[in-house]
């Protein structure tokens, strides 16, 4: 019976009655697509066999490892994407698969909505929590993340800043400011306030996973209003399987918070546009609160992400009312005042945020005085050519990592779906708002000196709601185009099969390599591997064992153990003078596994190992 189904005329819905020649064409397409899929998968496997394992690369070879990672994604695009397309064509020609998809679609739509706004975000949270703890190690991995962590510690202690240590040269860290006797992080306060809750409870690594889960739920409700129930369910699945969003919701940077505020603002704006003068009071209040918190978290990114939606909403909302305007503006004014008072307390100027004291070369624009500091007081500089390169890097990463379907340079599934969306929905004002927002975000990084590809295209994180909405709409528009040529049943089967195959590519290929690429760094010491002294002490760690995450073990108020890298003998003497009541210990690695660490009193270490050898480790 199955053979009869496979050899029957399954294109009746597409072309009507077929003659013998048309039957032969159908069979050629079907089996040719299956054979082509097998050949593509074989070619992909052969290409991957030639790539070295990413985990063999040390952190010093980051750019070489990034190149290998880029080559791998190119292999996905060149081999697995055609295989998915051909496999979807083969599925669309098979009557059993079409019947199965039809029944599955009915079951899909019958699932309770709570599965997609509750269960799926909960799974997303669990996956992000595992990534934050196991892959990223529950510690910051880049300088910006250390800044957020440090300021969150200050807030958790009930203070805006700490006092400068007695020996400040031992506690210097990039972007953390020591000025006018104050010690604080050079970040906006919006995210550290939230992170401080996790720091106070000892679960700071769970903060961003929670924000990510809430964001996915909000995006479901937003998509349901904009594109309908079916699209909302699909966007929940795409968000769940997105490698980029998972990493943004697992690290210790502010992008997860920024994404949540943008999604909430878009949701509130859409409801306001729909309801007009009949809108309930909580909608403008929510919009104002999200704008205010976004201003205190990532003001530049928020302004770029909400610029066109704000103009669109202002045009579409015909009547606001004084009550609604007040509910919207009061939280915004409060946020401006709070940030101004924060700036005044730290910098002495209501308008100057601490981040402007970090490095004057880190700004938008062109010139030789912009960029990373180099030797002899020079900087890397910035030009139009470098700006175009930055945009190309971000576009490549955005194509490859947002949904994990692969990219080849600036070409990829995201670009394809966006173009399809633009062509098919050219009369929709929301089309132009979404695509203009994406374009404005890319355009901005023509003027910034680096794409900073750590953890993927993180500078585009606030566009995740726009990108996923456009992706789902683009998939639906490809389906609409296919219906005109081959009918609804075959088009639905092909699109469902294609999406399932590509999600499978993301889960089985892109996500594991994405995890290795951004998660595998040199083994860092675990705080639990070191025995804690009975009294507060100064614990010196040889440079061969010291890693950045150890810096976060210190309290800004220095009211616990102090962990520092081993220095020169004269520097240690200054430390002894600064902390006369503390015992000095040295961490020594014994033979065997890295967790076999010994805590030796400084005097004993001097006698056993020798002061010179100890300081040069």
Coordinates of C-alpha atoms in Angstrom, one line a residue:
X1 CA 0.0 0.0 0.0
X2 CA 2.9 2.3 0.8
X3 CA 4.4 1.6 -2.5
X4 CA 1.1 2.5 -4.2
X5 CA 1.1 5.8 -2.3
X6 CA 4.7 6.5 -3.3
X7 CA 4.1 5.8 -7.0
X8 CA 0.6 7.4 -7.3
X9 CA 0.0 10.8 -8.9
X10 CA 0.5 13.0 -5.9
X11 CA 0.5 16.3 -7.8
X12 CA -3.2 16.3 -8.5
X13 CA -3.7 19.2 -6.2
X14 CA -1.0 21.1 -8.1
X15 CA -1.6 20.5 -11.8
X16 CA -4.8 18.6 -12.0
X17 CA -4.9 15.3 -14.1
X18 CA -1.5 14.3 -15.4
X19 CA -0.3 12.2 -18.3
X20 CA 2.5 9.6 -18.3
X21 CA 5.2 12.2 -19.0
X22 CA 4.1 14.4 -16.1
X23 CA 4.1 11.3 -13.9
X24 CA 7.7 10.7 -14.9
X25 CA 8.6 14.3 -14.1
X26 CA 7.0 14.0 -10.7
X27 CA 9.0 10.8 -9.9
X28 CA 12.2 12.4 -11.1
X29 CA 11.7 15.5 -8.9
X30 CA 10.9 13.3 -5.9
X31 CA 13.7 10.8 -6.0
X32 CA 16.1 13.4 -7.4
X33 CA 15.4 15.5 -4.3
X34 CA 16.0 12.6 -2.0
X35 CA 19.2 11.7 -3.8
X36 CA 20.3 15.3 -3.8
X37 CA 19.7 15.6 0.0
X38 CA 21.9 12.5 0.6
X39 CA 24.7 13.9 -1.6
X40 CA 24.6 17.3 0.2
X41 CA 24.7 15.6 3.6
X42 CA 27.6 13.5 2.5
X43 CA 29.5 16.6 1.2
X44 CA 28.8 18.4 4.4
X45 CA 30.3 15.4 6.4
X46 CA 33.3 15.3 4.2
X47 CA 33.9 19.1 4.7
X48 CA 33.5 18.9 8.5
X49 CA 36.1 16.0 8.7
X50 CA 38.7 18.5 7.4
X51 CA 38.0 21.0 10.1
X52 CA 40.0 20.8 13.4
X53 CA 38.2 20.5 16.6
X54 CA 37.4 23.9 18.0
X55 CA 38.2 22.8 21.6
X56 CA 41.9 22.3 20.6
X57 CA 42.4 26.0 20.2
X58 CA 43.6 28.0 23.2
X59 CA 42.2 31.5 23.9
X60 CA 45.4 33.0 22.3
X61 CA 44.1 31.6 19.0
X62 CA 40.7 33.2 19.2
X63 CA 40.7 34.6 15.7
X64 CA 41.9 31.4 14.2
X65 CA 39.2 29.6 16.1
X66 CA 36.7 32.2 14.9
X67 CA 37.8 31.5 11.3
X68 CA 37.3 27.8 11.8
X69 CA 33.8 28.5 13.2
X70 CA 33.0 30.7 10.2
X71 CA 34.2 27.9 7.9
X72 CA 31.9 25.5 9.7
X73 CA 28.9 27.8 9.3
X74 CA 29.8 28.1 5.6
X75 CA 29.7 24.4 5.3
X76 CA 26.2 24.4 6.9
X77 CA 25.0 26.9 4.4
X78 CA 26.6 25.2 1.4
X79 CA 25.6 21.6 2.2
X80 CA 22.9 21.3 4.8
X81 CA 20.7 24.2 3.6
X82 CA 20.4 22.7 0.1
X83 CA 19.8 19.3 1.6
X84 CA 17.0 20.8 3.7
X85 CA 15.4 22.4 0.6
X86 CA 15.6 19.3 -1.5
X87 CA 14.3 17.2 1.4
X88 CA 11.4 19.6 1.8
X89 CA 10.6 19.2 -1.9
X90 CA 10.7 15.5 -1.6
X91 CA 8.3 15.5 1.4
X92 CA 5.9 17.8 -0.5
X93 CA 5.5 15.2 -3.2
X94 CA 4.7 12.3 -0.8
X95 CA 1.1 11.8 0.0
X96 CA 1.7 10.0 3.4
X97 CA 3.9 12.9 4.5
X98 CA 1.3 15.4 3.4
X99 CA -1.4 13.7 5.4
X100 CA 0.8 13.4 8.4
X101 CA 1.6 17.2 8.3
X102 CA -2.1 18.0 7.9
X103 CA -3.0 16.0 11.0
X104 CA 0.0 17.4 12.9
X105 CA -0.9 21.0 12.0
X106 CA -4.4 20.4 13.5
X107 CA -2.9 19.0 16.7
X108 CA -0.4 21.9 16.7
X109 CA -3.2 24.5 16.7
X110 CA -5.2 22.5 19.3
X111 CA -2.4 22.7 21.8
X112 CA -3.3 25.1 24.7
X113 CA -1.8 28.6 24.4
X114 CA -0.1 28.1 27.8
X115 CA 2.3 25.7 26.2
X116 CA 3.8 28.5 24.1
X117 CA 3.7 31.4 26.5
X118 CA 4.4 29.3 29.6
X119 CA 6.0 25.9 29.0
X120 CA 8.3 26.9 26.0
X121 CA 9.7 30.0 27.9
X122 CA 10.2 27.8 30.9
X123 CA 12.2 25.3 28.8
X124 CA 14.1 28.3 27.4
X125 CA 14.9 29.5 30.9
X126 CA 16.2 26.0 31.9
X127 CA 18.4 25.8 28.8
X128 CA 19.8 29.3 29.5
X129 CA 20.4 28.5 33.2
X130 CA 22.3 25.3 32.2
X131 CA 24.4 27.4 29.7
X132 CA 25.1 30.1 32.2
X133 CA 26.3 27.6 34.9
X134 CA 27.9 24.8 32.9
X135 CA 29.1 26.5 29.7
X136 CA 29.9 30.1 30.8
X137 CA 30.9 28.9 34.3
X138 CA 28.5 31.3 36.2
X139 CA 31.2 34.0 35.9
X140 CA 31.7 37.0 33.7
X141 CA 33.8 36.4 30.6
X142 CA 34.4 39.9 29.1
X143 CA 35.3 43.2 30.6
X144 CA 31.8 44.7 30.3
X145 CA 30.3 41.8 32.2
X146 CA 32.8 42.3 35.0
X147 CA 31.7 46.0 35.2
X148 CA 28.1 45.0 35.6
X149 CA 29.0 42.4 38.2
X150 CA 31.1 44.9 40.2
X151 CA 28.5 47.6 40.2
X152 CA 25.8 45.1 41.1
X153 CA 27.9 44.1 44.1
X154 CA 28.0 47.8 45.2
X155 CA 24.2 48.0 44.9
X156 CA 23.7 44.8 46.8
X157 CA 25.8 46.3 49.7
X158 CA 23.5 49.4 49.7
X159 CA 25.9 51.8 48.1
X160 CA 26.6 53.5 44.8
X161 CA 30.4 53.2 45.1
X162 CA 33.1 51.9 47.3
X163 CA 36.2 53.6 48.7
X164 CA 39.4 53.4 46.7
X165 CA 41.6 50.6 48.2
X166 CA 44.7 51.5 50.1
X167 CA 46.9 50.0 47.3
X168 CA 44.9 50.8 44.2
X169 CA 47.4 49.4 41.7
X170 CA 46.5 45.9 42.9
X171 CA 42.8 46.4 42.2
X172 CA 42.9 48.0 38.8
X173 CA 40.6 46.5 36.2
X174 CA 39.6 47.7 32.7
X175 CA 36.6 50.0 32.7
X176 CA 36.3 50.0 36.5
X177 CA 36.8 53.6 37.7
X178 CA 38.8 54.9 40.7
X179 CA 38.3 58.6 40.8
X180 CA 38.0 61.2 43.6
X181 CA 38.2 58.5 46.3
X182 CA 35.3 56.5 44.7
X183 CA 35.5 53.0 43.2
X184 CA 32.6 52.0 40.9
X185 CA 31.8 50.4 37.5
X186 CA 31.4 52.5 34.4
X187 CA 28.0 51.2 33.4
X188 CA 24.4 52.5 33.3
X189 CA 22.6 51.5 36.5
X190 CA 19.5 49.8 35.0
X191 CA 20.9 46.3 34.7
X192 CA 23.1 46.3 37.8
X193 CA 20.0 47.1 39.9
X194 CA 18.4 43.9 38.7
X195 CA 21.6 41.9 38.8
X196 CA 22.1 43.0 42.4
X197 CA 19.0 41.0 43.4
X198 CA 20.7 37.9 42.1
X199 CA 24.0 38.9 43.8
X200 CA 22.2 39.3 47.2
X201 CA 20.7 35.9 46.8
X202 CA 23.8 34.2 45.5
X203 CA 22.2 33.3 42.2
X204 CA 23.4 36.1 39.9
X205 CA 23.9 33.6 37.1
X206 CA 20.1 33.1 37.0
X207 CA 19.2 36.7 36.4
X208 CA 19.6 36.8 32.6
X209 CA 18.0 33.3 32.1
X210 CA 14.9 34.7 33.9
X211 CA 14.9 37.8 31.7
X212 CA 15.3 35.7 28.6
X213 CA 12.3 33.5 29.5
X214 CA 10.1 36.5 30.2
X215 CA 11.2 38.1 26.9
X216 CA 10.2 35.0 24.9
X217 CA 6.8 35.0 26.6
X218 CA 6.3 38.7 25.8
X219 CA 7.4 38.1 22.2
X220 CA 4.7 35.4 21.9
X221 CA 2.0 37.8 22.9
X222 CA 3.4 40.5 20.6
X223 CA 3.5 38.2 17.6
X224 CA 0.0 36.9 18.3
X225 CA -1.3 40.5 18.0
X226 CA 0.8 41.4 15.0
X227 CA 0.7 38.2 12.9
X228 CA -1.8 35.8 14.5
X229 CA -1.9 32.7 16.6
X230 CA 0.0 30.3 14.3
X231 CA 2.9 32.8 13.8
X232 CA 3.1 33.4 17.6
X233 CA 3.5 29.6 18.2
X234 CA 6.1 29.4 15.5
X235 CA 8.1 32.4 16.9
X236 CA 8.1 30.7 20.3
X237 CA 9.8 27.7 18.8
X238 CA 12.3 29.7 16.8
X239 CA 13.2 31.7 19.9
X240 CA 13.6 28.5 21.9
X241 CA 16.1 27.1 19.3
X242 CA 18.0 30.4 18.7
X243 CA 21.7 29.9 19.5
X244 CA 22.3 33.7 19.7
X245 CA 19.3 34.5 22.0
X246 CA 20.3 31.6 24.2
X247 CA 23.8 33.0 24.6
X248 CA 22.5 36.6 25.2
X249 CA 20.3 35.2 27.9
X250 CA 23.1 33.3 29.6
X251 CA 26.0 35.8 30.1
X252 CA 26.3 38.7 32.5
X253 CA 25.8 41.6 30.1
X254 CA 22.8 43.9 29.8
X255 CA 21.6 42.8 26.4
X256 CA 19.0 40.4 27.9
X257 CA 17.5 43.2 29.9
X258 CA 17.5 45.5 26.8
X259 CA 15.8 42.9 24.7
X260 CA 13.0 42.5 27.3
X261 CA 12.4 46.3 27.6
X262 CA 12.2 46.6 23.8
X263 CA 9.8 43.7 23.5
X264 CA 7.6 45.1 26.3
X265 CA 7.6 48.6 24.6
X266 CA 6.6 47.1 21.2
X267 CA 3.8 45.1 22.8
X268 CA 2.5 48.2 24.6
X269 CA 2.8 50.3 21.5
X270 CA 0.9 47.8 19.4
X271 CA -2.0 47.6 22.0
X272 CA -2.1 51.3 22.2
X273 CA -2.4 51.6 18.4
X274 CA -5.1 49.0 18.3
X275 CA -7.2 50.4 21.1
X276 CA -6.7 54.1 20.5
X277 CA -8.7 56.3 23.0
X278 CA -10.1 53.1 24.6
X279 CA -6.8 51.9 25.8
X280 CA -6.6 51.0 29.4
X281 CA -4.3 52.9 31.8
X282 CA -1.8 50.1 32.3
X283 CA -0.7 50.2 28.6
X284 CA 0.7 53.8 28.6
X285 CA 2.1 53.2 32.1
X286 CA 3.9 50.0 30.9
X287 CA 5.2 51.8 27.9
X288 CA 6.5 54.7 30.0
X289 CA 8.1 52.3 32.5
X290 CA 9.9 50.3 29.8
X291 CA 11.1 53.4 28.1
X292 CA 12.4 54.7 31.4
X293 CA 14.2 51.5 32.4
X294 CA 15.6 51.1 28.9
X295 CA 17.0 54.7 29.2
X296 CA 18.8 53.6 32.4
X297 CA 20.0 50.3 30.9
X298 CA 21.0 50.8 27.2
X299 CA 19.9 54.3 26.1
X300 CA 21.7 54.3 22.8
X301 CA 20.6 50.8 21.7
X302 CA 17.0 51.6 22.9
X303 CA 16.9 54.8 21.0
X304 CA 18.0 53.1 17.8
X305 CA 15.6 50.1 18.3
X306 CA 12.5 52.2 19.1
X307 CA 13.1 55.2 16.8
X308 CA 10.9 54.1 13.9
X309 CA 8.3 52.3 16.0
X310 CA 8.0 55.5 18.0
X311 CA 7.4 57.6 14.9
X312 CA 4.9 54.9 13.6
X313 CA 3.0 54.9 16.9
X314 CA 2.9 58.7 17.0
X315 CA 1.3 58.8 13.5
X316 CA -1.1 56.0 14.1
X317 CA -2.4 57.0 17.6
X318 CA -4.9 59.6 16.7
X319 CA -6.0 60.5 20.3
X320 CA -3.9 60.1 23.4
X321 CA -5.6 62.0 26.2
X322 CA -3.9 63.8 29.0
X323 CA -4.2 60.9 31.4
X324 CA -2.4 58.5 29.1
X325 CA 0.3 61.1 28.3
X326 CA 0.9 61.7 31.9
X327 CA 1.0 57.9 32.6
X328 CA 3.6 57.6 29.9
X329 CA 5.8 60.6 30.6
X330 CA 5.9 60.4 34.4
X331 CA 8.0 57.2 34.5
X332 CA 10.3 58.6 31.7
X333 CA 10.9 61.8 33.7
X334 CA 11.5 59.8 36.8
X335 CA 14.1 57.7 35.0
X336 CA 15.8 60.8 33.6
X337 CA 16.0 62.3 37.1
X338 CA 17.2 59.0 38.7
X339 CA 20.0 58.6 36.1
X340 CA 20.9 62.3 36.6
X341 CA 21.2 61.9 40.3
X342 CA 23.3 58.7 39.8
X343 CA 25.6 60.6 37.5
X344 CA 25.8 63.5 39.9
X345 CA 26.8 61.2 42.8
X346 CA 29.6 59.5 40.9
X347 CA 30.9 62.1 38.4
X348 CA 29.8 65.4 39.9
X349 CA 27.9 66.2 36.7
X350 CA 24.1 65.6 36.2
X351 CA 24.7 64.9 32.4
X352 CA 27.9 62.9 32.5
X353 CA 27.7 59.2 32.9
X354 CA 30.8 57.3 34.3
X355 CA 31.2 55.5 31.0
X356 CA 32.6 58.7 29.4
X357 CA 35.6 58.6 31.9
X358 CA 36.7 55.1 30.7
X359 CA 38.3 55.8 27.4
X360 CA 37.8 58.8 25.1
X361 CA 38.7 56.7 22.1
X362 CA 35.7 54.5 22.4
X363 CA 33.1 56.6 20.7
X364 CA 31.2 56.9 17.4
X365 CA 33.0 58.7 14.5
X366 CA 36.0 58.5 12.3
X367 CA 39.6 59.5 12.8
X368 CA 43.0 58.3 14.0
X369 CA 42.2 59.1 17.7
X370 CA 39.4 56.6 17.8
X371 CA 39.7 52.8 18.5
X372 CA 41.7 50.4 20.6
X373 CA 44.8 51.8 22.3
X374 CA 48.1 50.7 20.7
X375 CA 51.7 51.1 21.5
X376 CA 53.3 54.6 21.6
X377 CA 50.0 56.3 22.5
X378 CA 48.5 55.5 19.1
X379 CA 45.0 54.0 18.4
X380 CA 43.7 51.6 15.9
X381 CA 41.7 54.4 14.2
X382 CA 38.4 54.2 12.3
X383 CA 37.4 54.8 8.7
X384 CA 34.6 54.1 6.3
X385 CA 36.4 51.0 5.1
X386 CA 36.6 49.6 8.6
X387 CA 33.0 50.6 9.2
X388 CA 31.8 48.6 6.2
X389 CA 33.9 45.6 7.4
X390 CA 32.2 45.9 10.9
X391 CA 28.8 45.9 9.3
X392 CA 29.7 42.8 7.1
X393 CA 30.9 41.0 10.2
X394 CA 27.7 41.7 12.1
X395 CA 25.6 40.8 9.1
X396 CA 27.4 37.5 8.8
X397 CA 27.0 36.7 12.4
X398 CA 23.3 37.8 12.4
X399 CA 22.5 35.5 9.5
X400 CA 24.3 32.6 10.9
X401 CA 23.5 32.7 14.6
X402 CA 20.1 34.2 15.1
X403 CA 18.1 31.1 14.2
X404 CA 21.2 28.9 13.6
X405 CA 20.4 28.0 10.0
X406 CA 23.8 28.9 8.5
X407 CA 25.2 31.8 6.5
X408 CA 27.8 32.5 3.8
X409 CA 29.2 35.9 4.2
X410 CA 26.4 38.5 4.1
X411 CA 24.1 35.9 2.5
X412 CA 21.9 33.7 4.7
X413 CA 18.4 32.7 5.7
X414 CA 17.8 35.9 7.7
X415 CA 18.6 38.0 4.7
X416 CA 16.5 35.8 2.4
X417 CA 13.5 35.9 4.8
X418 CA 13.8 39.7 5.2
X419 CA 13.9 40.3 1.5
X420 CA 10.9 38.0 0.9
X421 CA 9.0 39.8 3.7
X422 CA 9.8 43.1 2.0
X423 CA 8.7 42.0 -1.5
X424 CA 5.5 40.3 -0.5
X425 CA 4.3 42.8 2.2
X426 CA 5.5 46.0 0.6
X427 CA 2.2 47.7 1.3
X428 CA 2.4 47.1 5.1
X429 CA 3.6 50.0 7.1
X430 CA 4.8 47.6 9.8
X431 CA 7.1 46.0 7.2
X432 CA 8.9 49.3 6.7
X433 CA 9.1 49.9 10.4
X434 CA 10.7 46.5 11.1
X435 CA 13.1 46.5 8.2
X436 CA 14.0 50.2 8.8
X437 CA 14.8 49.4 12.4
X438 CA 17.1 46.5 11.4
X439 CA 18.8 48.7 8.8
X440 CA 19.3 51.5 11.2
X441 CA 21.0 49.2 13.7
X442 CA 23.4 47.9 11.1
X443 CA 24.0 51.4 9.8
X444 CA 25.0 52.6 13.3
X445 CA 28.0 50.3 13.3
X446 CA 29.5 52.0 10.2
X447 CA 30.5 54.6 12.8
X448 CA 31.8 52.4 15.6
X449 CA 35.3 51.1 15.4
X450 CA 34.7 47.4 16.3
X451 CA 31.9 44.8 15.8
X452 CA 33.0 43.2 19.0
X453 CA 31.9 39.6 18.0
X454 CA 32.1 38.2 21.5
X455 CA 29.0 36.0 22.1
X456 CA 27.9 36.6 18.5
X457 CA 26.4 39.9 17.1
X458 CA 25.6 41.2 20.6
X459 CA 25.3 44.8 19.5
X460 CA 22.2 43.7 17.6
X461 CA 20.6 41.9 20.5
X462 CA 17.9 44.6 21.0
X463 CA 16.7 43.8 17.5
X464 CA 15.9 40.2 18.3
X465 CA 12.1 40.9 18.5
X466 CA 12.2 42.6 15.1
X467 CA 14.4 39.8 13.6
X468 CA 12.2 36.9 14.7
X469 CA 9.0 38.7 13.7
X470 CA 10.4 39.3 10.2
X471 CA 11.7 35.7 10.1
X472 CA 8.3 34.2 10.8
X473 CA 6.5 36.6 8.4
X474 CA 9.1 35.8 5.8
X475 CA 8.5 32.1 6.1
X476 CA 4.7 32.7 5.8
X477 CA 5.3 34.8 2.7
X478 CA 7.3 32.1 1.1
X479 CA 4.4 29.8 1.8
X480 CA 2.0 32.3 0.2
X481 CA 4.2 32.5 -2.9
X482 CA 4.4 28.7 -3.1
X483 CA 0.6 28.3 -2.9
X484 CA 0.2 30.2 -6.1
X485 CA 2.4 27.6 -7.9
X486 CA 1.8 24.2 -6.3
X487 CA -1.3 24.5 -4.1
X488 CA -1.9 24.9 -0.3
X489 CA -1.4 21.3 0.8
X490 CA 2.0 20.7 -0.9
X491 CA 3.1 24.2 0.1
X492 CA 2.2 23.6 3.8
X493 CA 4.0 20.2 3.8
X494 CA 7.1 21.6 2.2
X495 CA 7.3 24.6 4.5
X496 CA 6.7 22.5 7.6
X497 CA 9.4 20.0 6.5
X498 CA 11.9 22.8 5.6
X499 CA 11.4 24.5 8.9
X500 CA 11.7 21.3 10.9
X501 CA 14.9 20.3 8.9
X502 CA 16.5 23.7 9.5
X503 CA 15.6 23.7 13.2
X504 CA 17.2 20.3 13.3
X505 CA 20.4 21.8 11.8
X506 CA 20.4 24.5 14.5
X507 CA 19.9 22.0 17.4
X508 CA 22.3 19.3 16.2
X509 CA 25.0 21.4 14.5
X510 CA 25.0 25.2 15.1
X511 CA 24.1 25.1 18.8
X512 CA 26.9 22.6 19.8
X513 CA 29.5 24.5 17.8
X514 CA 28.2 27.8 19.0
X515 CA 28.5 26.6 22.6
X516 CA 32.0 25.4 22.1
X517 CA 33.0 28.6 20.3
X518 CA 31.8 31.0 23.0
X519 CA 32.0 28.7 26.0
X520 CA 35.4 27.0 25.8
X521 CA 37.9 29.3 27.4
X522 CA 41.0 28.4 29.5
X523 CA 40.1 26.4 32.6
X524 CA 39.6 28.8 35.5
X525 CA 40.0 28.2 39.1
X526 CA 36.9 27.4 41.1
X527 CA 36.6 29.3 44.4
X528 CA 35.3 26.1 46.0
X529 CA 38.7 24.5 45.2
X530 CA 40.5 26.7 47.6
X531 CA 40.2 26.2 51.3
X532 CA 38.8 29.3 53.0
X533 CA 40.8 30.6 56.0
X534 CA 39.1 31.0 59.3
X535 CA 39.8 34.7 59.4
X536 CA 39.8 37.3 56.5
X537 CA 43.1 37.0 54.7
X538 CA 45.0 38.1 51.6
X539 CA 45.3 35.2 49.2
X540 CA 47.9 35.5 46.5
X541 CA 47.5 33.5 43.4
X542 CA 50.5 32.7 41.0
X543 CA 50.1 34.2 37.6
X544 CA 50.1 30.7 36.1
X545 CA 46.8 30.1 37.8
X546 CA 45.2 33.5 37.9
X547 CA 42.3 34.2 35.5
X548 CA 39.9 37.1 35.2
X549 CA 37.0 35.5 37.0
X550 CA 39.0 35.4 40.3
X551 CA 38.8 39.2 40.4
X552 CA 35.0 38.9 41.0
X553 CA 35.7 37.0 44.3
X554 CA 36.7 40.3 45.9
X555 CA 34.2 42.5 47.7
X556 CA 34.2 46.2 46.9
X557 CA 34.4 46.9 50.6
X558 CA 37.2 44.4 51.1
X559 CA 35.4 42.9 54.1
X560 CA 36.1 39.3 53.2
X561 CA 39.1 37.4 51.7
X562 CA 41.1 39.4 49.2
X563 CA 42.3 37.5 46.1
X564 CA 45.1 39.0 44.2
X565 CA 47.7 37.9 41.6
X566 CA 51.2 37.3 42.8
X567 CA 53.4 40.4 42.5
X568 CA 57.0 41.5 43.1
X569 CA 58.5 41.4 46.6
X570 CA 58.3 45.2 47.1
X571 CA 54.7 45.2 46.1
X572 CA 53.9 42.5 48.6
X573 CA 55.6 44.5 51.3
X574 CA 53.2 47.4 50.5
X575 CA 50.3 45.0 50.8
X576 CA 51.5 43.9 54.2
X577 CA 51.6 47.5 55.3
X578 CA 48.1 48.2 53.9
X579 CA 46.6 45.1 55.6
X580 CA 48.7 44.6 58.8
X581 CA 46.0 42.6 60.6
X582 CA 45.6 40.0 57.8
X583 CA 47.4 36.7 57.3
X584 CA 48.9 36.3 53.8
X585 CA 48.5 33.0 52.0
X586 CA 49.7 31.7 48.6
X587 CA 47.8 29.2 46.5
X588 CA 50.0 26.4 45.1
X589 CA 48.9 23.8 42.6
X590 CA 50.0 20.3 43.5
X591 CA 50.5 17.4 41.1
X592 CA 47.4 15.9 39.7
X593 CA 44.0 17.4 38.7
X594 CA 43.7 21.2 38.6
X595 CA 41.4 21.2 41.6
X596 CA 44.2 19.9 43.9
X597 CA 45.2 23.2 45.3
X598 CA 47.0 24.0 48.5
X599 CA 46.7 27.1 50.6
X600 CA 50.1 27.8 52.2
X601 CA 50.9 30.7 54.6
X602 CA 53.2 33.2 53.0
X603 CA 56.1 32.5 55.4
X604 CA 55.9 28.8 54.8
X605 CA 55.7 29.4 51.1
X606 CA 58.8 31.6 51.2
X607 CA 60.7 28.9 53.1
X608 CA 59.6 25.9 51.0
X609 CA 59.4 27.4 47.5
X610 CA 61.7 30.4 47.6
X611 CA 60.4 34.0 47.4
X612 CA 61.8 34.5 43.8
X613 CA 60.3 31.4 42.4
X614 CA 57.0 32.0 44.0
X615 CA 56.7 35.5 42.6
X616 CA 57.6 34.4 39.1
X617 CA 55.1 31.6 38.8

